GROMACS .gro file of C-alpha atoms in nm:
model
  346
    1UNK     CA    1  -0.261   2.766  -1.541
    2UNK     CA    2  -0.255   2.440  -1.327
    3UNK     CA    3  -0.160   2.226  -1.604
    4UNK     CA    4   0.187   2.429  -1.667
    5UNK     CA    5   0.276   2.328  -1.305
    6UNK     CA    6   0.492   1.983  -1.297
    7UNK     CA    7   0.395   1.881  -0.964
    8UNK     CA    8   0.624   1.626  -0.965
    9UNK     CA    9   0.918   1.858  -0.985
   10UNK     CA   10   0.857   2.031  -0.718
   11UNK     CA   11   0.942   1.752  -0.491
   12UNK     CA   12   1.253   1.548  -0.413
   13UNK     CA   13   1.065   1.198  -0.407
   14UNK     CA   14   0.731   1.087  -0.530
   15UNK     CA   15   0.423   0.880  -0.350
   16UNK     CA   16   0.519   0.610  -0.133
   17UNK     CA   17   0.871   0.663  -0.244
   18UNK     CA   18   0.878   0.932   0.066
   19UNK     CA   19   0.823   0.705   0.299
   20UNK     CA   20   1.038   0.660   0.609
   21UNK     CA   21   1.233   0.325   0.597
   22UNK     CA   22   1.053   0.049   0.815
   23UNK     CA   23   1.413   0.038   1.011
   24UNK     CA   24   1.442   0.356   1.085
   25UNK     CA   25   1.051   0.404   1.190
   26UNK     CA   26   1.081   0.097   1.407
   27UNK     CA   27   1.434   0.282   1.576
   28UNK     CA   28   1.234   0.567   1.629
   29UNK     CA   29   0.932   0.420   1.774
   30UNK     CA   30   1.159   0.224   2.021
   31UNK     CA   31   1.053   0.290   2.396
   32UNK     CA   32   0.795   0.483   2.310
   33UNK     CA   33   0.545   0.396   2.577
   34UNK     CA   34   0.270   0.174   2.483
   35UNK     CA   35  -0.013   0.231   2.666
   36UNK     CA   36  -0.286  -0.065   2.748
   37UNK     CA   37  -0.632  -0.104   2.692
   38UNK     CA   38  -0.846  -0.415   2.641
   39UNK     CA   39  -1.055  -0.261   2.325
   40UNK     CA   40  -0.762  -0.147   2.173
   41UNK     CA   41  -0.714  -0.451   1.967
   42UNK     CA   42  -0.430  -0.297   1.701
   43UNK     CA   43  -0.213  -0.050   1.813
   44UNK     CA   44   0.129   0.122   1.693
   45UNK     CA   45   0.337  -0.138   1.809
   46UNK     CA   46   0.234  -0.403   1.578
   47UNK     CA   47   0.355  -0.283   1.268
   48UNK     CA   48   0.009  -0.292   1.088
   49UNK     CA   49  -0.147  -0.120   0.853
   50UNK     CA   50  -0.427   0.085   1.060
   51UNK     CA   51  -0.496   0.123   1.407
   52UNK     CA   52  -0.849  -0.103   1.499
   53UNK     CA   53  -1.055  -0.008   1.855
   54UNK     CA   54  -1.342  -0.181   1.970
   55UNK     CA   55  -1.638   0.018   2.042
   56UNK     CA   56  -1.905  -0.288   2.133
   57UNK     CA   57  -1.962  -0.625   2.072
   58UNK     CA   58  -2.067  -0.538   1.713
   59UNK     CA   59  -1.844  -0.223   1.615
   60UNK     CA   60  -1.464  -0.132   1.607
   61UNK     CA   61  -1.307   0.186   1.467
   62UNK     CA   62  -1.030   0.154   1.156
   63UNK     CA   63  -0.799   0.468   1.212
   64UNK     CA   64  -0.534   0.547   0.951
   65UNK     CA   65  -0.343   0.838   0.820
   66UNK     CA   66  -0.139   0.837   0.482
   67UNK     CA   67   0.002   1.136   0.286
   68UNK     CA   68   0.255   1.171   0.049
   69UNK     CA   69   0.461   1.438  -0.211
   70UNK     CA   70   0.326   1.469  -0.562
   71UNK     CA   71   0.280   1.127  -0.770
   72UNK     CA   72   0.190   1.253  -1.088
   73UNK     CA   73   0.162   1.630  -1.251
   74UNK     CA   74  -0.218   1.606  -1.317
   75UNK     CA   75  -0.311   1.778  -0.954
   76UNK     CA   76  -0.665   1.594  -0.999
   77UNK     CA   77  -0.468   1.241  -1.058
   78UNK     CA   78  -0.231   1.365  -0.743
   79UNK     CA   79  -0.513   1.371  -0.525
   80UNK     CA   80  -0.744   1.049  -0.609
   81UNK     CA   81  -0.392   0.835  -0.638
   82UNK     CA   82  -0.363   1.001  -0.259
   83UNK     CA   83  -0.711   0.971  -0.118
   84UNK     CA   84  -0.713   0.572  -0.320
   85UNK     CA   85  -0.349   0.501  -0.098
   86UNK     CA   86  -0.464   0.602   0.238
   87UNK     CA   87  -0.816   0.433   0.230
   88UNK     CA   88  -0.617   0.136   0.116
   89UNK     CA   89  -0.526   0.107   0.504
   90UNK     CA   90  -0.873   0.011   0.593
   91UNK     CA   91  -0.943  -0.229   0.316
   92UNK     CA   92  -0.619  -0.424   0.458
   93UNK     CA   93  -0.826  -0.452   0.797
   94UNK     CA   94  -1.140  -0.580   0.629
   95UNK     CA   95  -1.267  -0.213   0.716
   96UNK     CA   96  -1.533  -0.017   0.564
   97UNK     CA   97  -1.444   0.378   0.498
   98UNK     CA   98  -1.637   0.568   0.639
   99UNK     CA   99  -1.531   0.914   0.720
  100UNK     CA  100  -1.236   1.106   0.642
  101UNK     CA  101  -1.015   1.423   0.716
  102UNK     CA  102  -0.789   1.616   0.468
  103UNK     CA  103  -0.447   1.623   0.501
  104UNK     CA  104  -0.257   1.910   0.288
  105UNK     CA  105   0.056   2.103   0.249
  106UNK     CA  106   0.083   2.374  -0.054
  107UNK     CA  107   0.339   2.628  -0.152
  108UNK     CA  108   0.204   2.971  -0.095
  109UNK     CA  109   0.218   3.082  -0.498
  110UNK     CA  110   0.022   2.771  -0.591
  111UNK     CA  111  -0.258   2.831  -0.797
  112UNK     CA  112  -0.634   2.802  -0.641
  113UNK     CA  113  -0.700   2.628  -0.936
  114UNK     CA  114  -0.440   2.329  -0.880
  115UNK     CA  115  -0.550   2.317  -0.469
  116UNK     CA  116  -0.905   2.293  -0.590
  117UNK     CA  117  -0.794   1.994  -0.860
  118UNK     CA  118  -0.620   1.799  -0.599
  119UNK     CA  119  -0.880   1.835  -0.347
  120UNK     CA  120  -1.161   1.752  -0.627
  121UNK     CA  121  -0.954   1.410  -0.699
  122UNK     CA  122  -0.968   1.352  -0.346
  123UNK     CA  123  -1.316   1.437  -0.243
  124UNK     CA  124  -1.382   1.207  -0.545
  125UNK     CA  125  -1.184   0.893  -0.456
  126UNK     CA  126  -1.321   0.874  -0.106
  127UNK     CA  127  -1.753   0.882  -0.268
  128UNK     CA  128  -1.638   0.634  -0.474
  129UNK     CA  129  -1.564   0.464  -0.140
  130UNK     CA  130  -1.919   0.501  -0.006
  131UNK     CA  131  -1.751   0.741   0.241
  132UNK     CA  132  -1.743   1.115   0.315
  133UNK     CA  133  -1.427   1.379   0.348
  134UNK     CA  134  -1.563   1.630   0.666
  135UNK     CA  135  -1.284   1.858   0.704
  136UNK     CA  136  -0.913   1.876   0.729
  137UNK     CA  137  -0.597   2.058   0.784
  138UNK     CA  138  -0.399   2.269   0.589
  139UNK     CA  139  -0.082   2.435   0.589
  140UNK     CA  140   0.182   2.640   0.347
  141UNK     CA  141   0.474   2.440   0.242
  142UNK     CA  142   0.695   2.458   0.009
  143UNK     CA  143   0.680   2.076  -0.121
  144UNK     CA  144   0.285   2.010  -0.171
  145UNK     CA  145   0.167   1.698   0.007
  146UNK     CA  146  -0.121   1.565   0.011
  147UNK     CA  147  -0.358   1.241   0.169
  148UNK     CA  148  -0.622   1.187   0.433
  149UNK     CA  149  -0.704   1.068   0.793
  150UNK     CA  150  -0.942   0.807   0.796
  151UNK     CA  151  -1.195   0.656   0.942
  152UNK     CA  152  -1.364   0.322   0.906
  153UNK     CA  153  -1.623   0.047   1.056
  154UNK     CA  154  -1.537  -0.335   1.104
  155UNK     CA  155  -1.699  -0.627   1.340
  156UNK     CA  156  -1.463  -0.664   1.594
  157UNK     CA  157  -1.462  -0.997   1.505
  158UNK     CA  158  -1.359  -1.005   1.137
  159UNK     CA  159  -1.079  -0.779   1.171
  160UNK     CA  160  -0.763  -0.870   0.969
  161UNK     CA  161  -0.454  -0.792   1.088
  162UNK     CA  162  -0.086  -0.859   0.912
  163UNK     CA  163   0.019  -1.103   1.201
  164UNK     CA  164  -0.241  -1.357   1.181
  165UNK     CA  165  -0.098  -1.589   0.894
  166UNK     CA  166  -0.128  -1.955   0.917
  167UNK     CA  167   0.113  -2.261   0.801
  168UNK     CA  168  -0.083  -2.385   0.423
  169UNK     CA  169  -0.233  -2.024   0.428
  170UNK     CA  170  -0.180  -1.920  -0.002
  171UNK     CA  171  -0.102  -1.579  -0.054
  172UNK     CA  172  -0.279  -1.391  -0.354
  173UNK     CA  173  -0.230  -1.070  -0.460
  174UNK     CA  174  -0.443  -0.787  -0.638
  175UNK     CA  175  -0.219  -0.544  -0.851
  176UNK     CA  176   0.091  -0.559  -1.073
  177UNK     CA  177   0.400  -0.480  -0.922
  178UNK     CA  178   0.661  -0.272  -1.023
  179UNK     CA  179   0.480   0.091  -0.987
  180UNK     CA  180   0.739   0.235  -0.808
  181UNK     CA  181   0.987   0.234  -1.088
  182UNK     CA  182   0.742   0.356  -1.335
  183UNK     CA  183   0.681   0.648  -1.113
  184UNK     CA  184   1.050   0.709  -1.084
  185UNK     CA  185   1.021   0.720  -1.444
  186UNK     CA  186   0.736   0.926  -1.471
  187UNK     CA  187   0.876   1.188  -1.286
  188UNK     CA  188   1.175   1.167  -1.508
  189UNK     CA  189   0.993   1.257  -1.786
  190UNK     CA  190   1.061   0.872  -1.958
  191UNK     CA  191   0.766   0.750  -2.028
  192UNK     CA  192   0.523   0.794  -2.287
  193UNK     CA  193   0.172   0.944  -2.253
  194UNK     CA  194   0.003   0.510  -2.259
  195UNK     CA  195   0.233   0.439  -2.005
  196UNK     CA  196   0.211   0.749  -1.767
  197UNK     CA  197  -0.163   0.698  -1.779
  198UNK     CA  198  -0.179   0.366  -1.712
  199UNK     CA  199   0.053   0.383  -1.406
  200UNK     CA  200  -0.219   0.635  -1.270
  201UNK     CA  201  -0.516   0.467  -1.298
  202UNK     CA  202  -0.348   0.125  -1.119
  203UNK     CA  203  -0.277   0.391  -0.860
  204UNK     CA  204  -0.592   0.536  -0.838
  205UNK     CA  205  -0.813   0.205  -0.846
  206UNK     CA  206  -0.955   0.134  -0.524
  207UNK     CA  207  -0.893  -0.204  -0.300
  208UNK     CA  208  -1.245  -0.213  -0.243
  209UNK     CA  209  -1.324  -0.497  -0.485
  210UNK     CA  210  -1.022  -0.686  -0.373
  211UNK     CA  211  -1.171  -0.617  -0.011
  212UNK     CA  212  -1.565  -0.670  -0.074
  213UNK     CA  213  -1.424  -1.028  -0.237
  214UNK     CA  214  -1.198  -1.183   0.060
  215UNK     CA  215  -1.431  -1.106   0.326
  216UNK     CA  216  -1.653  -1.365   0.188
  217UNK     CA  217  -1.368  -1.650   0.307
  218UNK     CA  218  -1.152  -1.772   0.529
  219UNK     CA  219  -0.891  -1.555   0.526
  220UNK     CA  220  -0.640  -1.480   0.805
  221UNK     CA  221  -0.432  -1.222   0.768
  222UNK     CA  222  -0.412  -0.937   0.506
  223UNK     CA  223  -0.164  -0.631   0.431
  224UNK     CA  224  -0.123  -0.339   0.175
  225UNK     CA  225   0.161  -0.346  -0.032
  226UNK     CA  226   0.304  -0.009  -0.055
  227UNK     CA  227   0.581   0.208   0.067
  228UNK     CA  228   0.789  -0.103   0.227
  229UNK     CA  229   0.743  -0.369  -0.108
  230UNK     CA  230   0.627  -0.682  -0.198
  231UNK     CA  231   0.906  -0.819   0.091
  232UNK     CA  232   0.956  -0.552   0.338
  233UNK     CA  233   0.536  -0.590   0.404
  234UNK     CA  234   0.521  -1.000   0.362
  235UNK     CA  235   0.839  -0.925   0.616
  236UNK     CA  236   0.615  -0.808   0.868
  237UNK     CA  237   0.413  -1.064   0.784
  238UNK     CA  238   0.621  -1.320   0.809
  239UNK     CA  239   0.728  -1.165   1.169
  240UNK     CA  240   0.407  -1.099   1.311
  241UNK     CA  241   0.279  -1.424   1.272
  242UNK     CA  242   0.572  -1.658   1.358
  243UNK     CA  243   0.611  -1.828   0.979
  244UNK     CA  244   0.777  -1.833   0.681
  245UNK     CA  245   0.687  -1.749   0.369
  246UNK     CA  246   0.726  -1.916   0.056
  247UNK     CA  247   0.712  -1.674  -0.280
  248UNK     CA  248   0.700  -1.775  -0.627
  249UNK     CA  249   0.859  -1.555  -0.938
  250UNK     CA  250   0.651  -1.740  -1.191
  251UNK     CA  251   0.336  -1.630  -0.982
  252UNK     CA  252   0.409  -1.262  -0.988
  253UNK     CA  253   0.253  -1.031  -1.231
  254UNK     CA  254   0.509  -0.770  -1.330
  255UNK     CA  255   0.447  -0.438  -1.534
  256UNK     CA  256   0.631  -0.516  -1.822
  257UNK     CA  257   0.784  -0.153  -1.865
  258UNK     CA  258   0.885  -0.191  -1.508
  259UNK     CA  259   1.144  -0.476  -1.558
  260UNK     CA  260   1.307  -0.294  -1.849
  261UNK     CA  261   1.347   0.047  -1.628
  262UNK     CA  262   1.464  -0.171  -1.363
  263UNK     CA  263   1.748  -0.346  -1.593
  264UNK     CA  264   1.841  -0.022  -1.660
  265UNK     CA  265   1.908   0.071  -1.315
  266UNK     CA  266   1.594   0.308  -1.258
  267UNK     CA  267   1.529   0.248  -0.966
  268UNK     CA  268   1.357   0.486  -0.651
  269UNK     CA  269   1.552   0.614  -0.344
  270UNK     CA  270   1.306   0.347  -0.106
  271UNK     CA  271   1.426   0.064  -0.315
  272UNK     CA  272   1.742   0.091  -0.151
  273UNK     CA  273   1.582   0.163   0.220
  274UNK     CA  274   1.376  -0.168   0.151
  275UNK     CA  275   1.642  -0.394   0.076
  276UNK     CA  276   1.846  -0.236   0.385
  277UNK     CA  277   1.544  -0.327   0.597
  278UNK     CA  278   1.398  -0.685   0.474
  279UNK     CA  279   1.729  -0.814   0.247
  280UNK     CA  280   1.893  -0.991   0.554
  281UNK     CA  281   1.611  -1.157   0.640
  282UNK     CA  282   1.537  -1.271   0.251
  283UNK     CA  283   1.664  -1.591   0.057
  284UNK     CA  284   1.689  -1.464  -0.274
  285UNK     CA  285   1.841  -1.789  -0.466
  286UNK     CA  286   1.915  -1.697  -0.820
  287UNK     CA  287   1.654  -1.480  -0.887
  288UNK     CA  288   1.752  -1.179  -1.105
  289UNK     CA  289   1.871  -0.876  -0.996
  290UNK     CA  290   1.598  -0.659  -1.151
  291UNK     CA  291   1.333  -0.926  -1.031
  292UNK     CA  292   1.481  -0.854  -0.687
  293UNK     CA  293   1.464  -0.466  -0.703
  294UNK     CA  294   1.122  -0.468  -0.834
  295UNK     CA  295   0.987  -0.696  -0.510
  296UNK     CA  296   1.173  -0.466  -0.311
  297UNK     CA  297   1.025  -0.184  -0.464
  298UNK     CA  298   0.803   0.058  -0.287
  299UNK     CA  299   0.472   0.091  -0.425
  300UNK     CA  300   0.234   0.375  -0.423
  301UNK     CA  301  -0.148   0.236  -0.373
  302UNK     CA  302  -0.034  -0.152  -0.403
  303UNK     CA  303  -0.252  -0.400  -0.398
  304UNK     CA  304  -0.383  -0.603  -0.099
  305UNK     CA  305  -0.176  -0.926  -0.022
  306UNK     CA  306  -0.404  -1.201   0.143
  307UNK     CA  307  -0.343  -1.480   0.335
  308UNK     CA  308  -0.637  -1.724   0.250
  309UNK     CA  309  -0.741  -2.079   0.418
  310UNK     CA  310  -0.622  -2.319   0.123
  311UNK     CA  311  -0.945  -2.482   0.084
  312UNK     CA  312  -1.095  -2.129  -0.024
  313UNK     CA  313  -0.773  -2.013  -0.203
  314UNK     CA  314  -0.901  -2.125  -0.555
  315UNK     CA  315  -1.238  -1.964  -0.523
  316UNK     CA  316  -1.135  -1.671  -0.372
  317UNK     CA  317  -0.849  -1.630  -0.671
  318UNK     CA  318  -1.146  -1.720  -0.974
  319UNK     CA  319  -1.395  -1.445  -0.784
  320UNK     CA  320  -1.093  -1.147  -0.778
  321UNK     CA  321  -1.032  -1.212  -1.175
  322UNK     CA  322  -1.222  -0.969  -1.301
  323UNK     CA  323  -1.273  -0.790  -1.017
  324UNK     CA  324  -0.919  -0.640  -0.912
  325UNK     CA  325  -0.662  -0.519  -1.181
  326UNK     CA  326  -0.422  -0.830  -1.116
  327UNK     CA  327  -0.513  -1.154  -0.932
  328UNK     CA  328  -0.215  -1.363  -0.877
  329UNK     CA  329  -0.104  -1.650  -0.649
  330UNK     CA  330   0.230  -1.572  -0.530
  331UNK     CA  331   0.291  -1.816  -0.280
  332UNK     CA  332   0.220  -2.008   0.028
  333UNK     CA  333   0.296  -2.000   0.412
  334UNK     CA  334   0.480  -2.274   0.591
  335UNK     CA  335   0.606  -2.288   0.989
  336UNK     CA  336   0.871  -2.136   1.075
  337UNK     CA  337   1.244  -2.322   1.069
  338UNK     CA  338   1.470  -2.089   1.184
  339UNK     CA  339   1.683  -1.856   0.984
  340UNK     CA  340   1.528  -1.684   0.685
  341UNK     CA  341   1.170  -1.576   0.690
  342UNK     CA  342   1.133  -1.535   0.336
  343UNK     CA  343   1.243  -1.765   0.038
  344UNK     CA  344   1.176  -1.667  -0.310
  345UNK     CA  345   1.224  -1.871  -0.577
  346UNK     CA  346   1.167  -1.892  -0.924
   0.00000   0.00000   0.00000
């Protein structure tokens, strides 16, 4: 029964693809009041990936919550893809998952069958983390969602925020990009069965390699890439820690199907919300167009993007081959001049 039900088609965008443009979110978090306290060491207005609050001199708590419509029409694919994106959140902190909460939306008529699938590829996901799912919340909808509240440990010491970049800092990164437009075409129904399955399992692999490796150096500031792209999250970067950032095209490891779907102009609905967002602030040079769309496409459990002390940047790099699907060094961060925040080149 569940695997006649295209779960993709029953919802207008796919993954990360859903997510709320980082303009519009940061419009509609305006004046919201922000309300102090001295353990609170990440809050909502700093544009991070996870809240962080200390608990002791030892211990600080990771909070983050991430959900999204249908990536693919396997419901037990759907929900580790889901459960893999949202503990992502915590890796970017140098976090530990540790507990987490259900987060679910189903049409009425669905099947127990596909509920049980999805919640089976989630309960899954988050052991393979080394953490535990305790409970949830549920409701009848008629677009299924699904993702998780979660819950993990860091020293409040070590914690890694997206604003803490440093002029010479090299930035690496740990998956392909260009997963976005695959999913786009996934959902379309282009892709063959090698393709399809190979999007998923980038999706589902966990950043806890990628995470377990950089907390061995000197690394200063770290970030997700998902919903807001390669350059709408270096953006905030870029922002939060007064610098610019220097990106290379040569050092980028693109899915190869992904630059053909993008030259054909297949291209997700939060493409075009990330370039609003980050474009403005972007030197893009001659880079082409499809190059362009692909960095500025929104990508459902990225990999982490970390800003390393140069002197460990080439050790760090050899000890992630192997380790996470893609190591790559993509660039470098320099003081700020004025003007653009981000320059790509080729």
């Amino acid at each position: 029964m569940e695997n006649e039900i295209k779960l993709t088609k029953l919802a207008k965008c796919s993954g990360c693809g859903a997510k709320v443009g980082a303009g519009v979110l940061a419009q509609l978090l305006e004046d919201l009041p922000v309300r102090r306290d001295e353990n609170l060491l990440v809050g909502f207005d700093r544009s991070d990936d996870a809240s962080v609050y200390k608990i002791s001199s030892e211990l600080a708590l990771v909070q983050t919550v991430d959900f999204f419509p249908p990536v693919a029409d396997d419901p037990y694919v759907y929900g580790a893809i889901a459960a893999a994106n949202a503990l992502s959140d915590v890796y970017a902190m140098g976090g530990e998952p540790k507990l987490a909460l259900n987060v679910m939306a189903v049409p009425e008529d669905m099947p127990r069958e596909t509920v049980h699938s999805i919640l089976r590829g989630g309960y899954e996901k988050v052991y393979e983390a080394g953490a535990m799912i305790i409970g949830g919340h549920s409701i009848l909808d008629p677009e299924p969602k699904y993702g998780l509240a979660v819950t993990g440990f860091v020293h409040p010491d070590r914690v890694l925020t997206n604003s803490g970049a440093r002029p010479g800092d090299v930035l690496l990164l740990t998956k392909p990009v260009g997963i976005g437009v695959l999913v786009s075409a996934i959902k379309g129904g282009l892709t063959d069965d090698k393709t399809r399955d190979y999007a998923c399992s980038l999706m589902m692999t966990l950043n806890r390699a990628a995470r377990d490796c950089m907390v061995k150096y000197r690394v200063h500031a770290c970030t997700d890439i998902t919903g807001f792209g390669v350059l709408g999250h270096l953006l905030e970067m870029a922002q939060g820690s007064n610098a610019e950032i220097r990106l290379s095209l040569s050092g980028f490891n693109f899915i190869p199907q992904s630059i053909e779907y993008a030259r054909m102009g297949l291209l997700p609905e939060g493409m075009y919300r990330n370039r609003d967002f980050a474009e403005s602030s972007v030197e893009l040079g001659d880079v082409p167009v499809e190059y362009q769309d692909l960095l500025f496409d929104p990508q459902t459990s990225g990999g982490l993007c970390i800003a390393v002390c140069p002197e460990d940047a080439d050790a760090l790099l050899d000890e992630l081959n192997g380790n996470v699907p893609a190591a790559q060094r993509i660039g470098v961060v320099t003081a700020y001049r004025g003007g653009k925040r981000i320059l790509l080149g080729r």
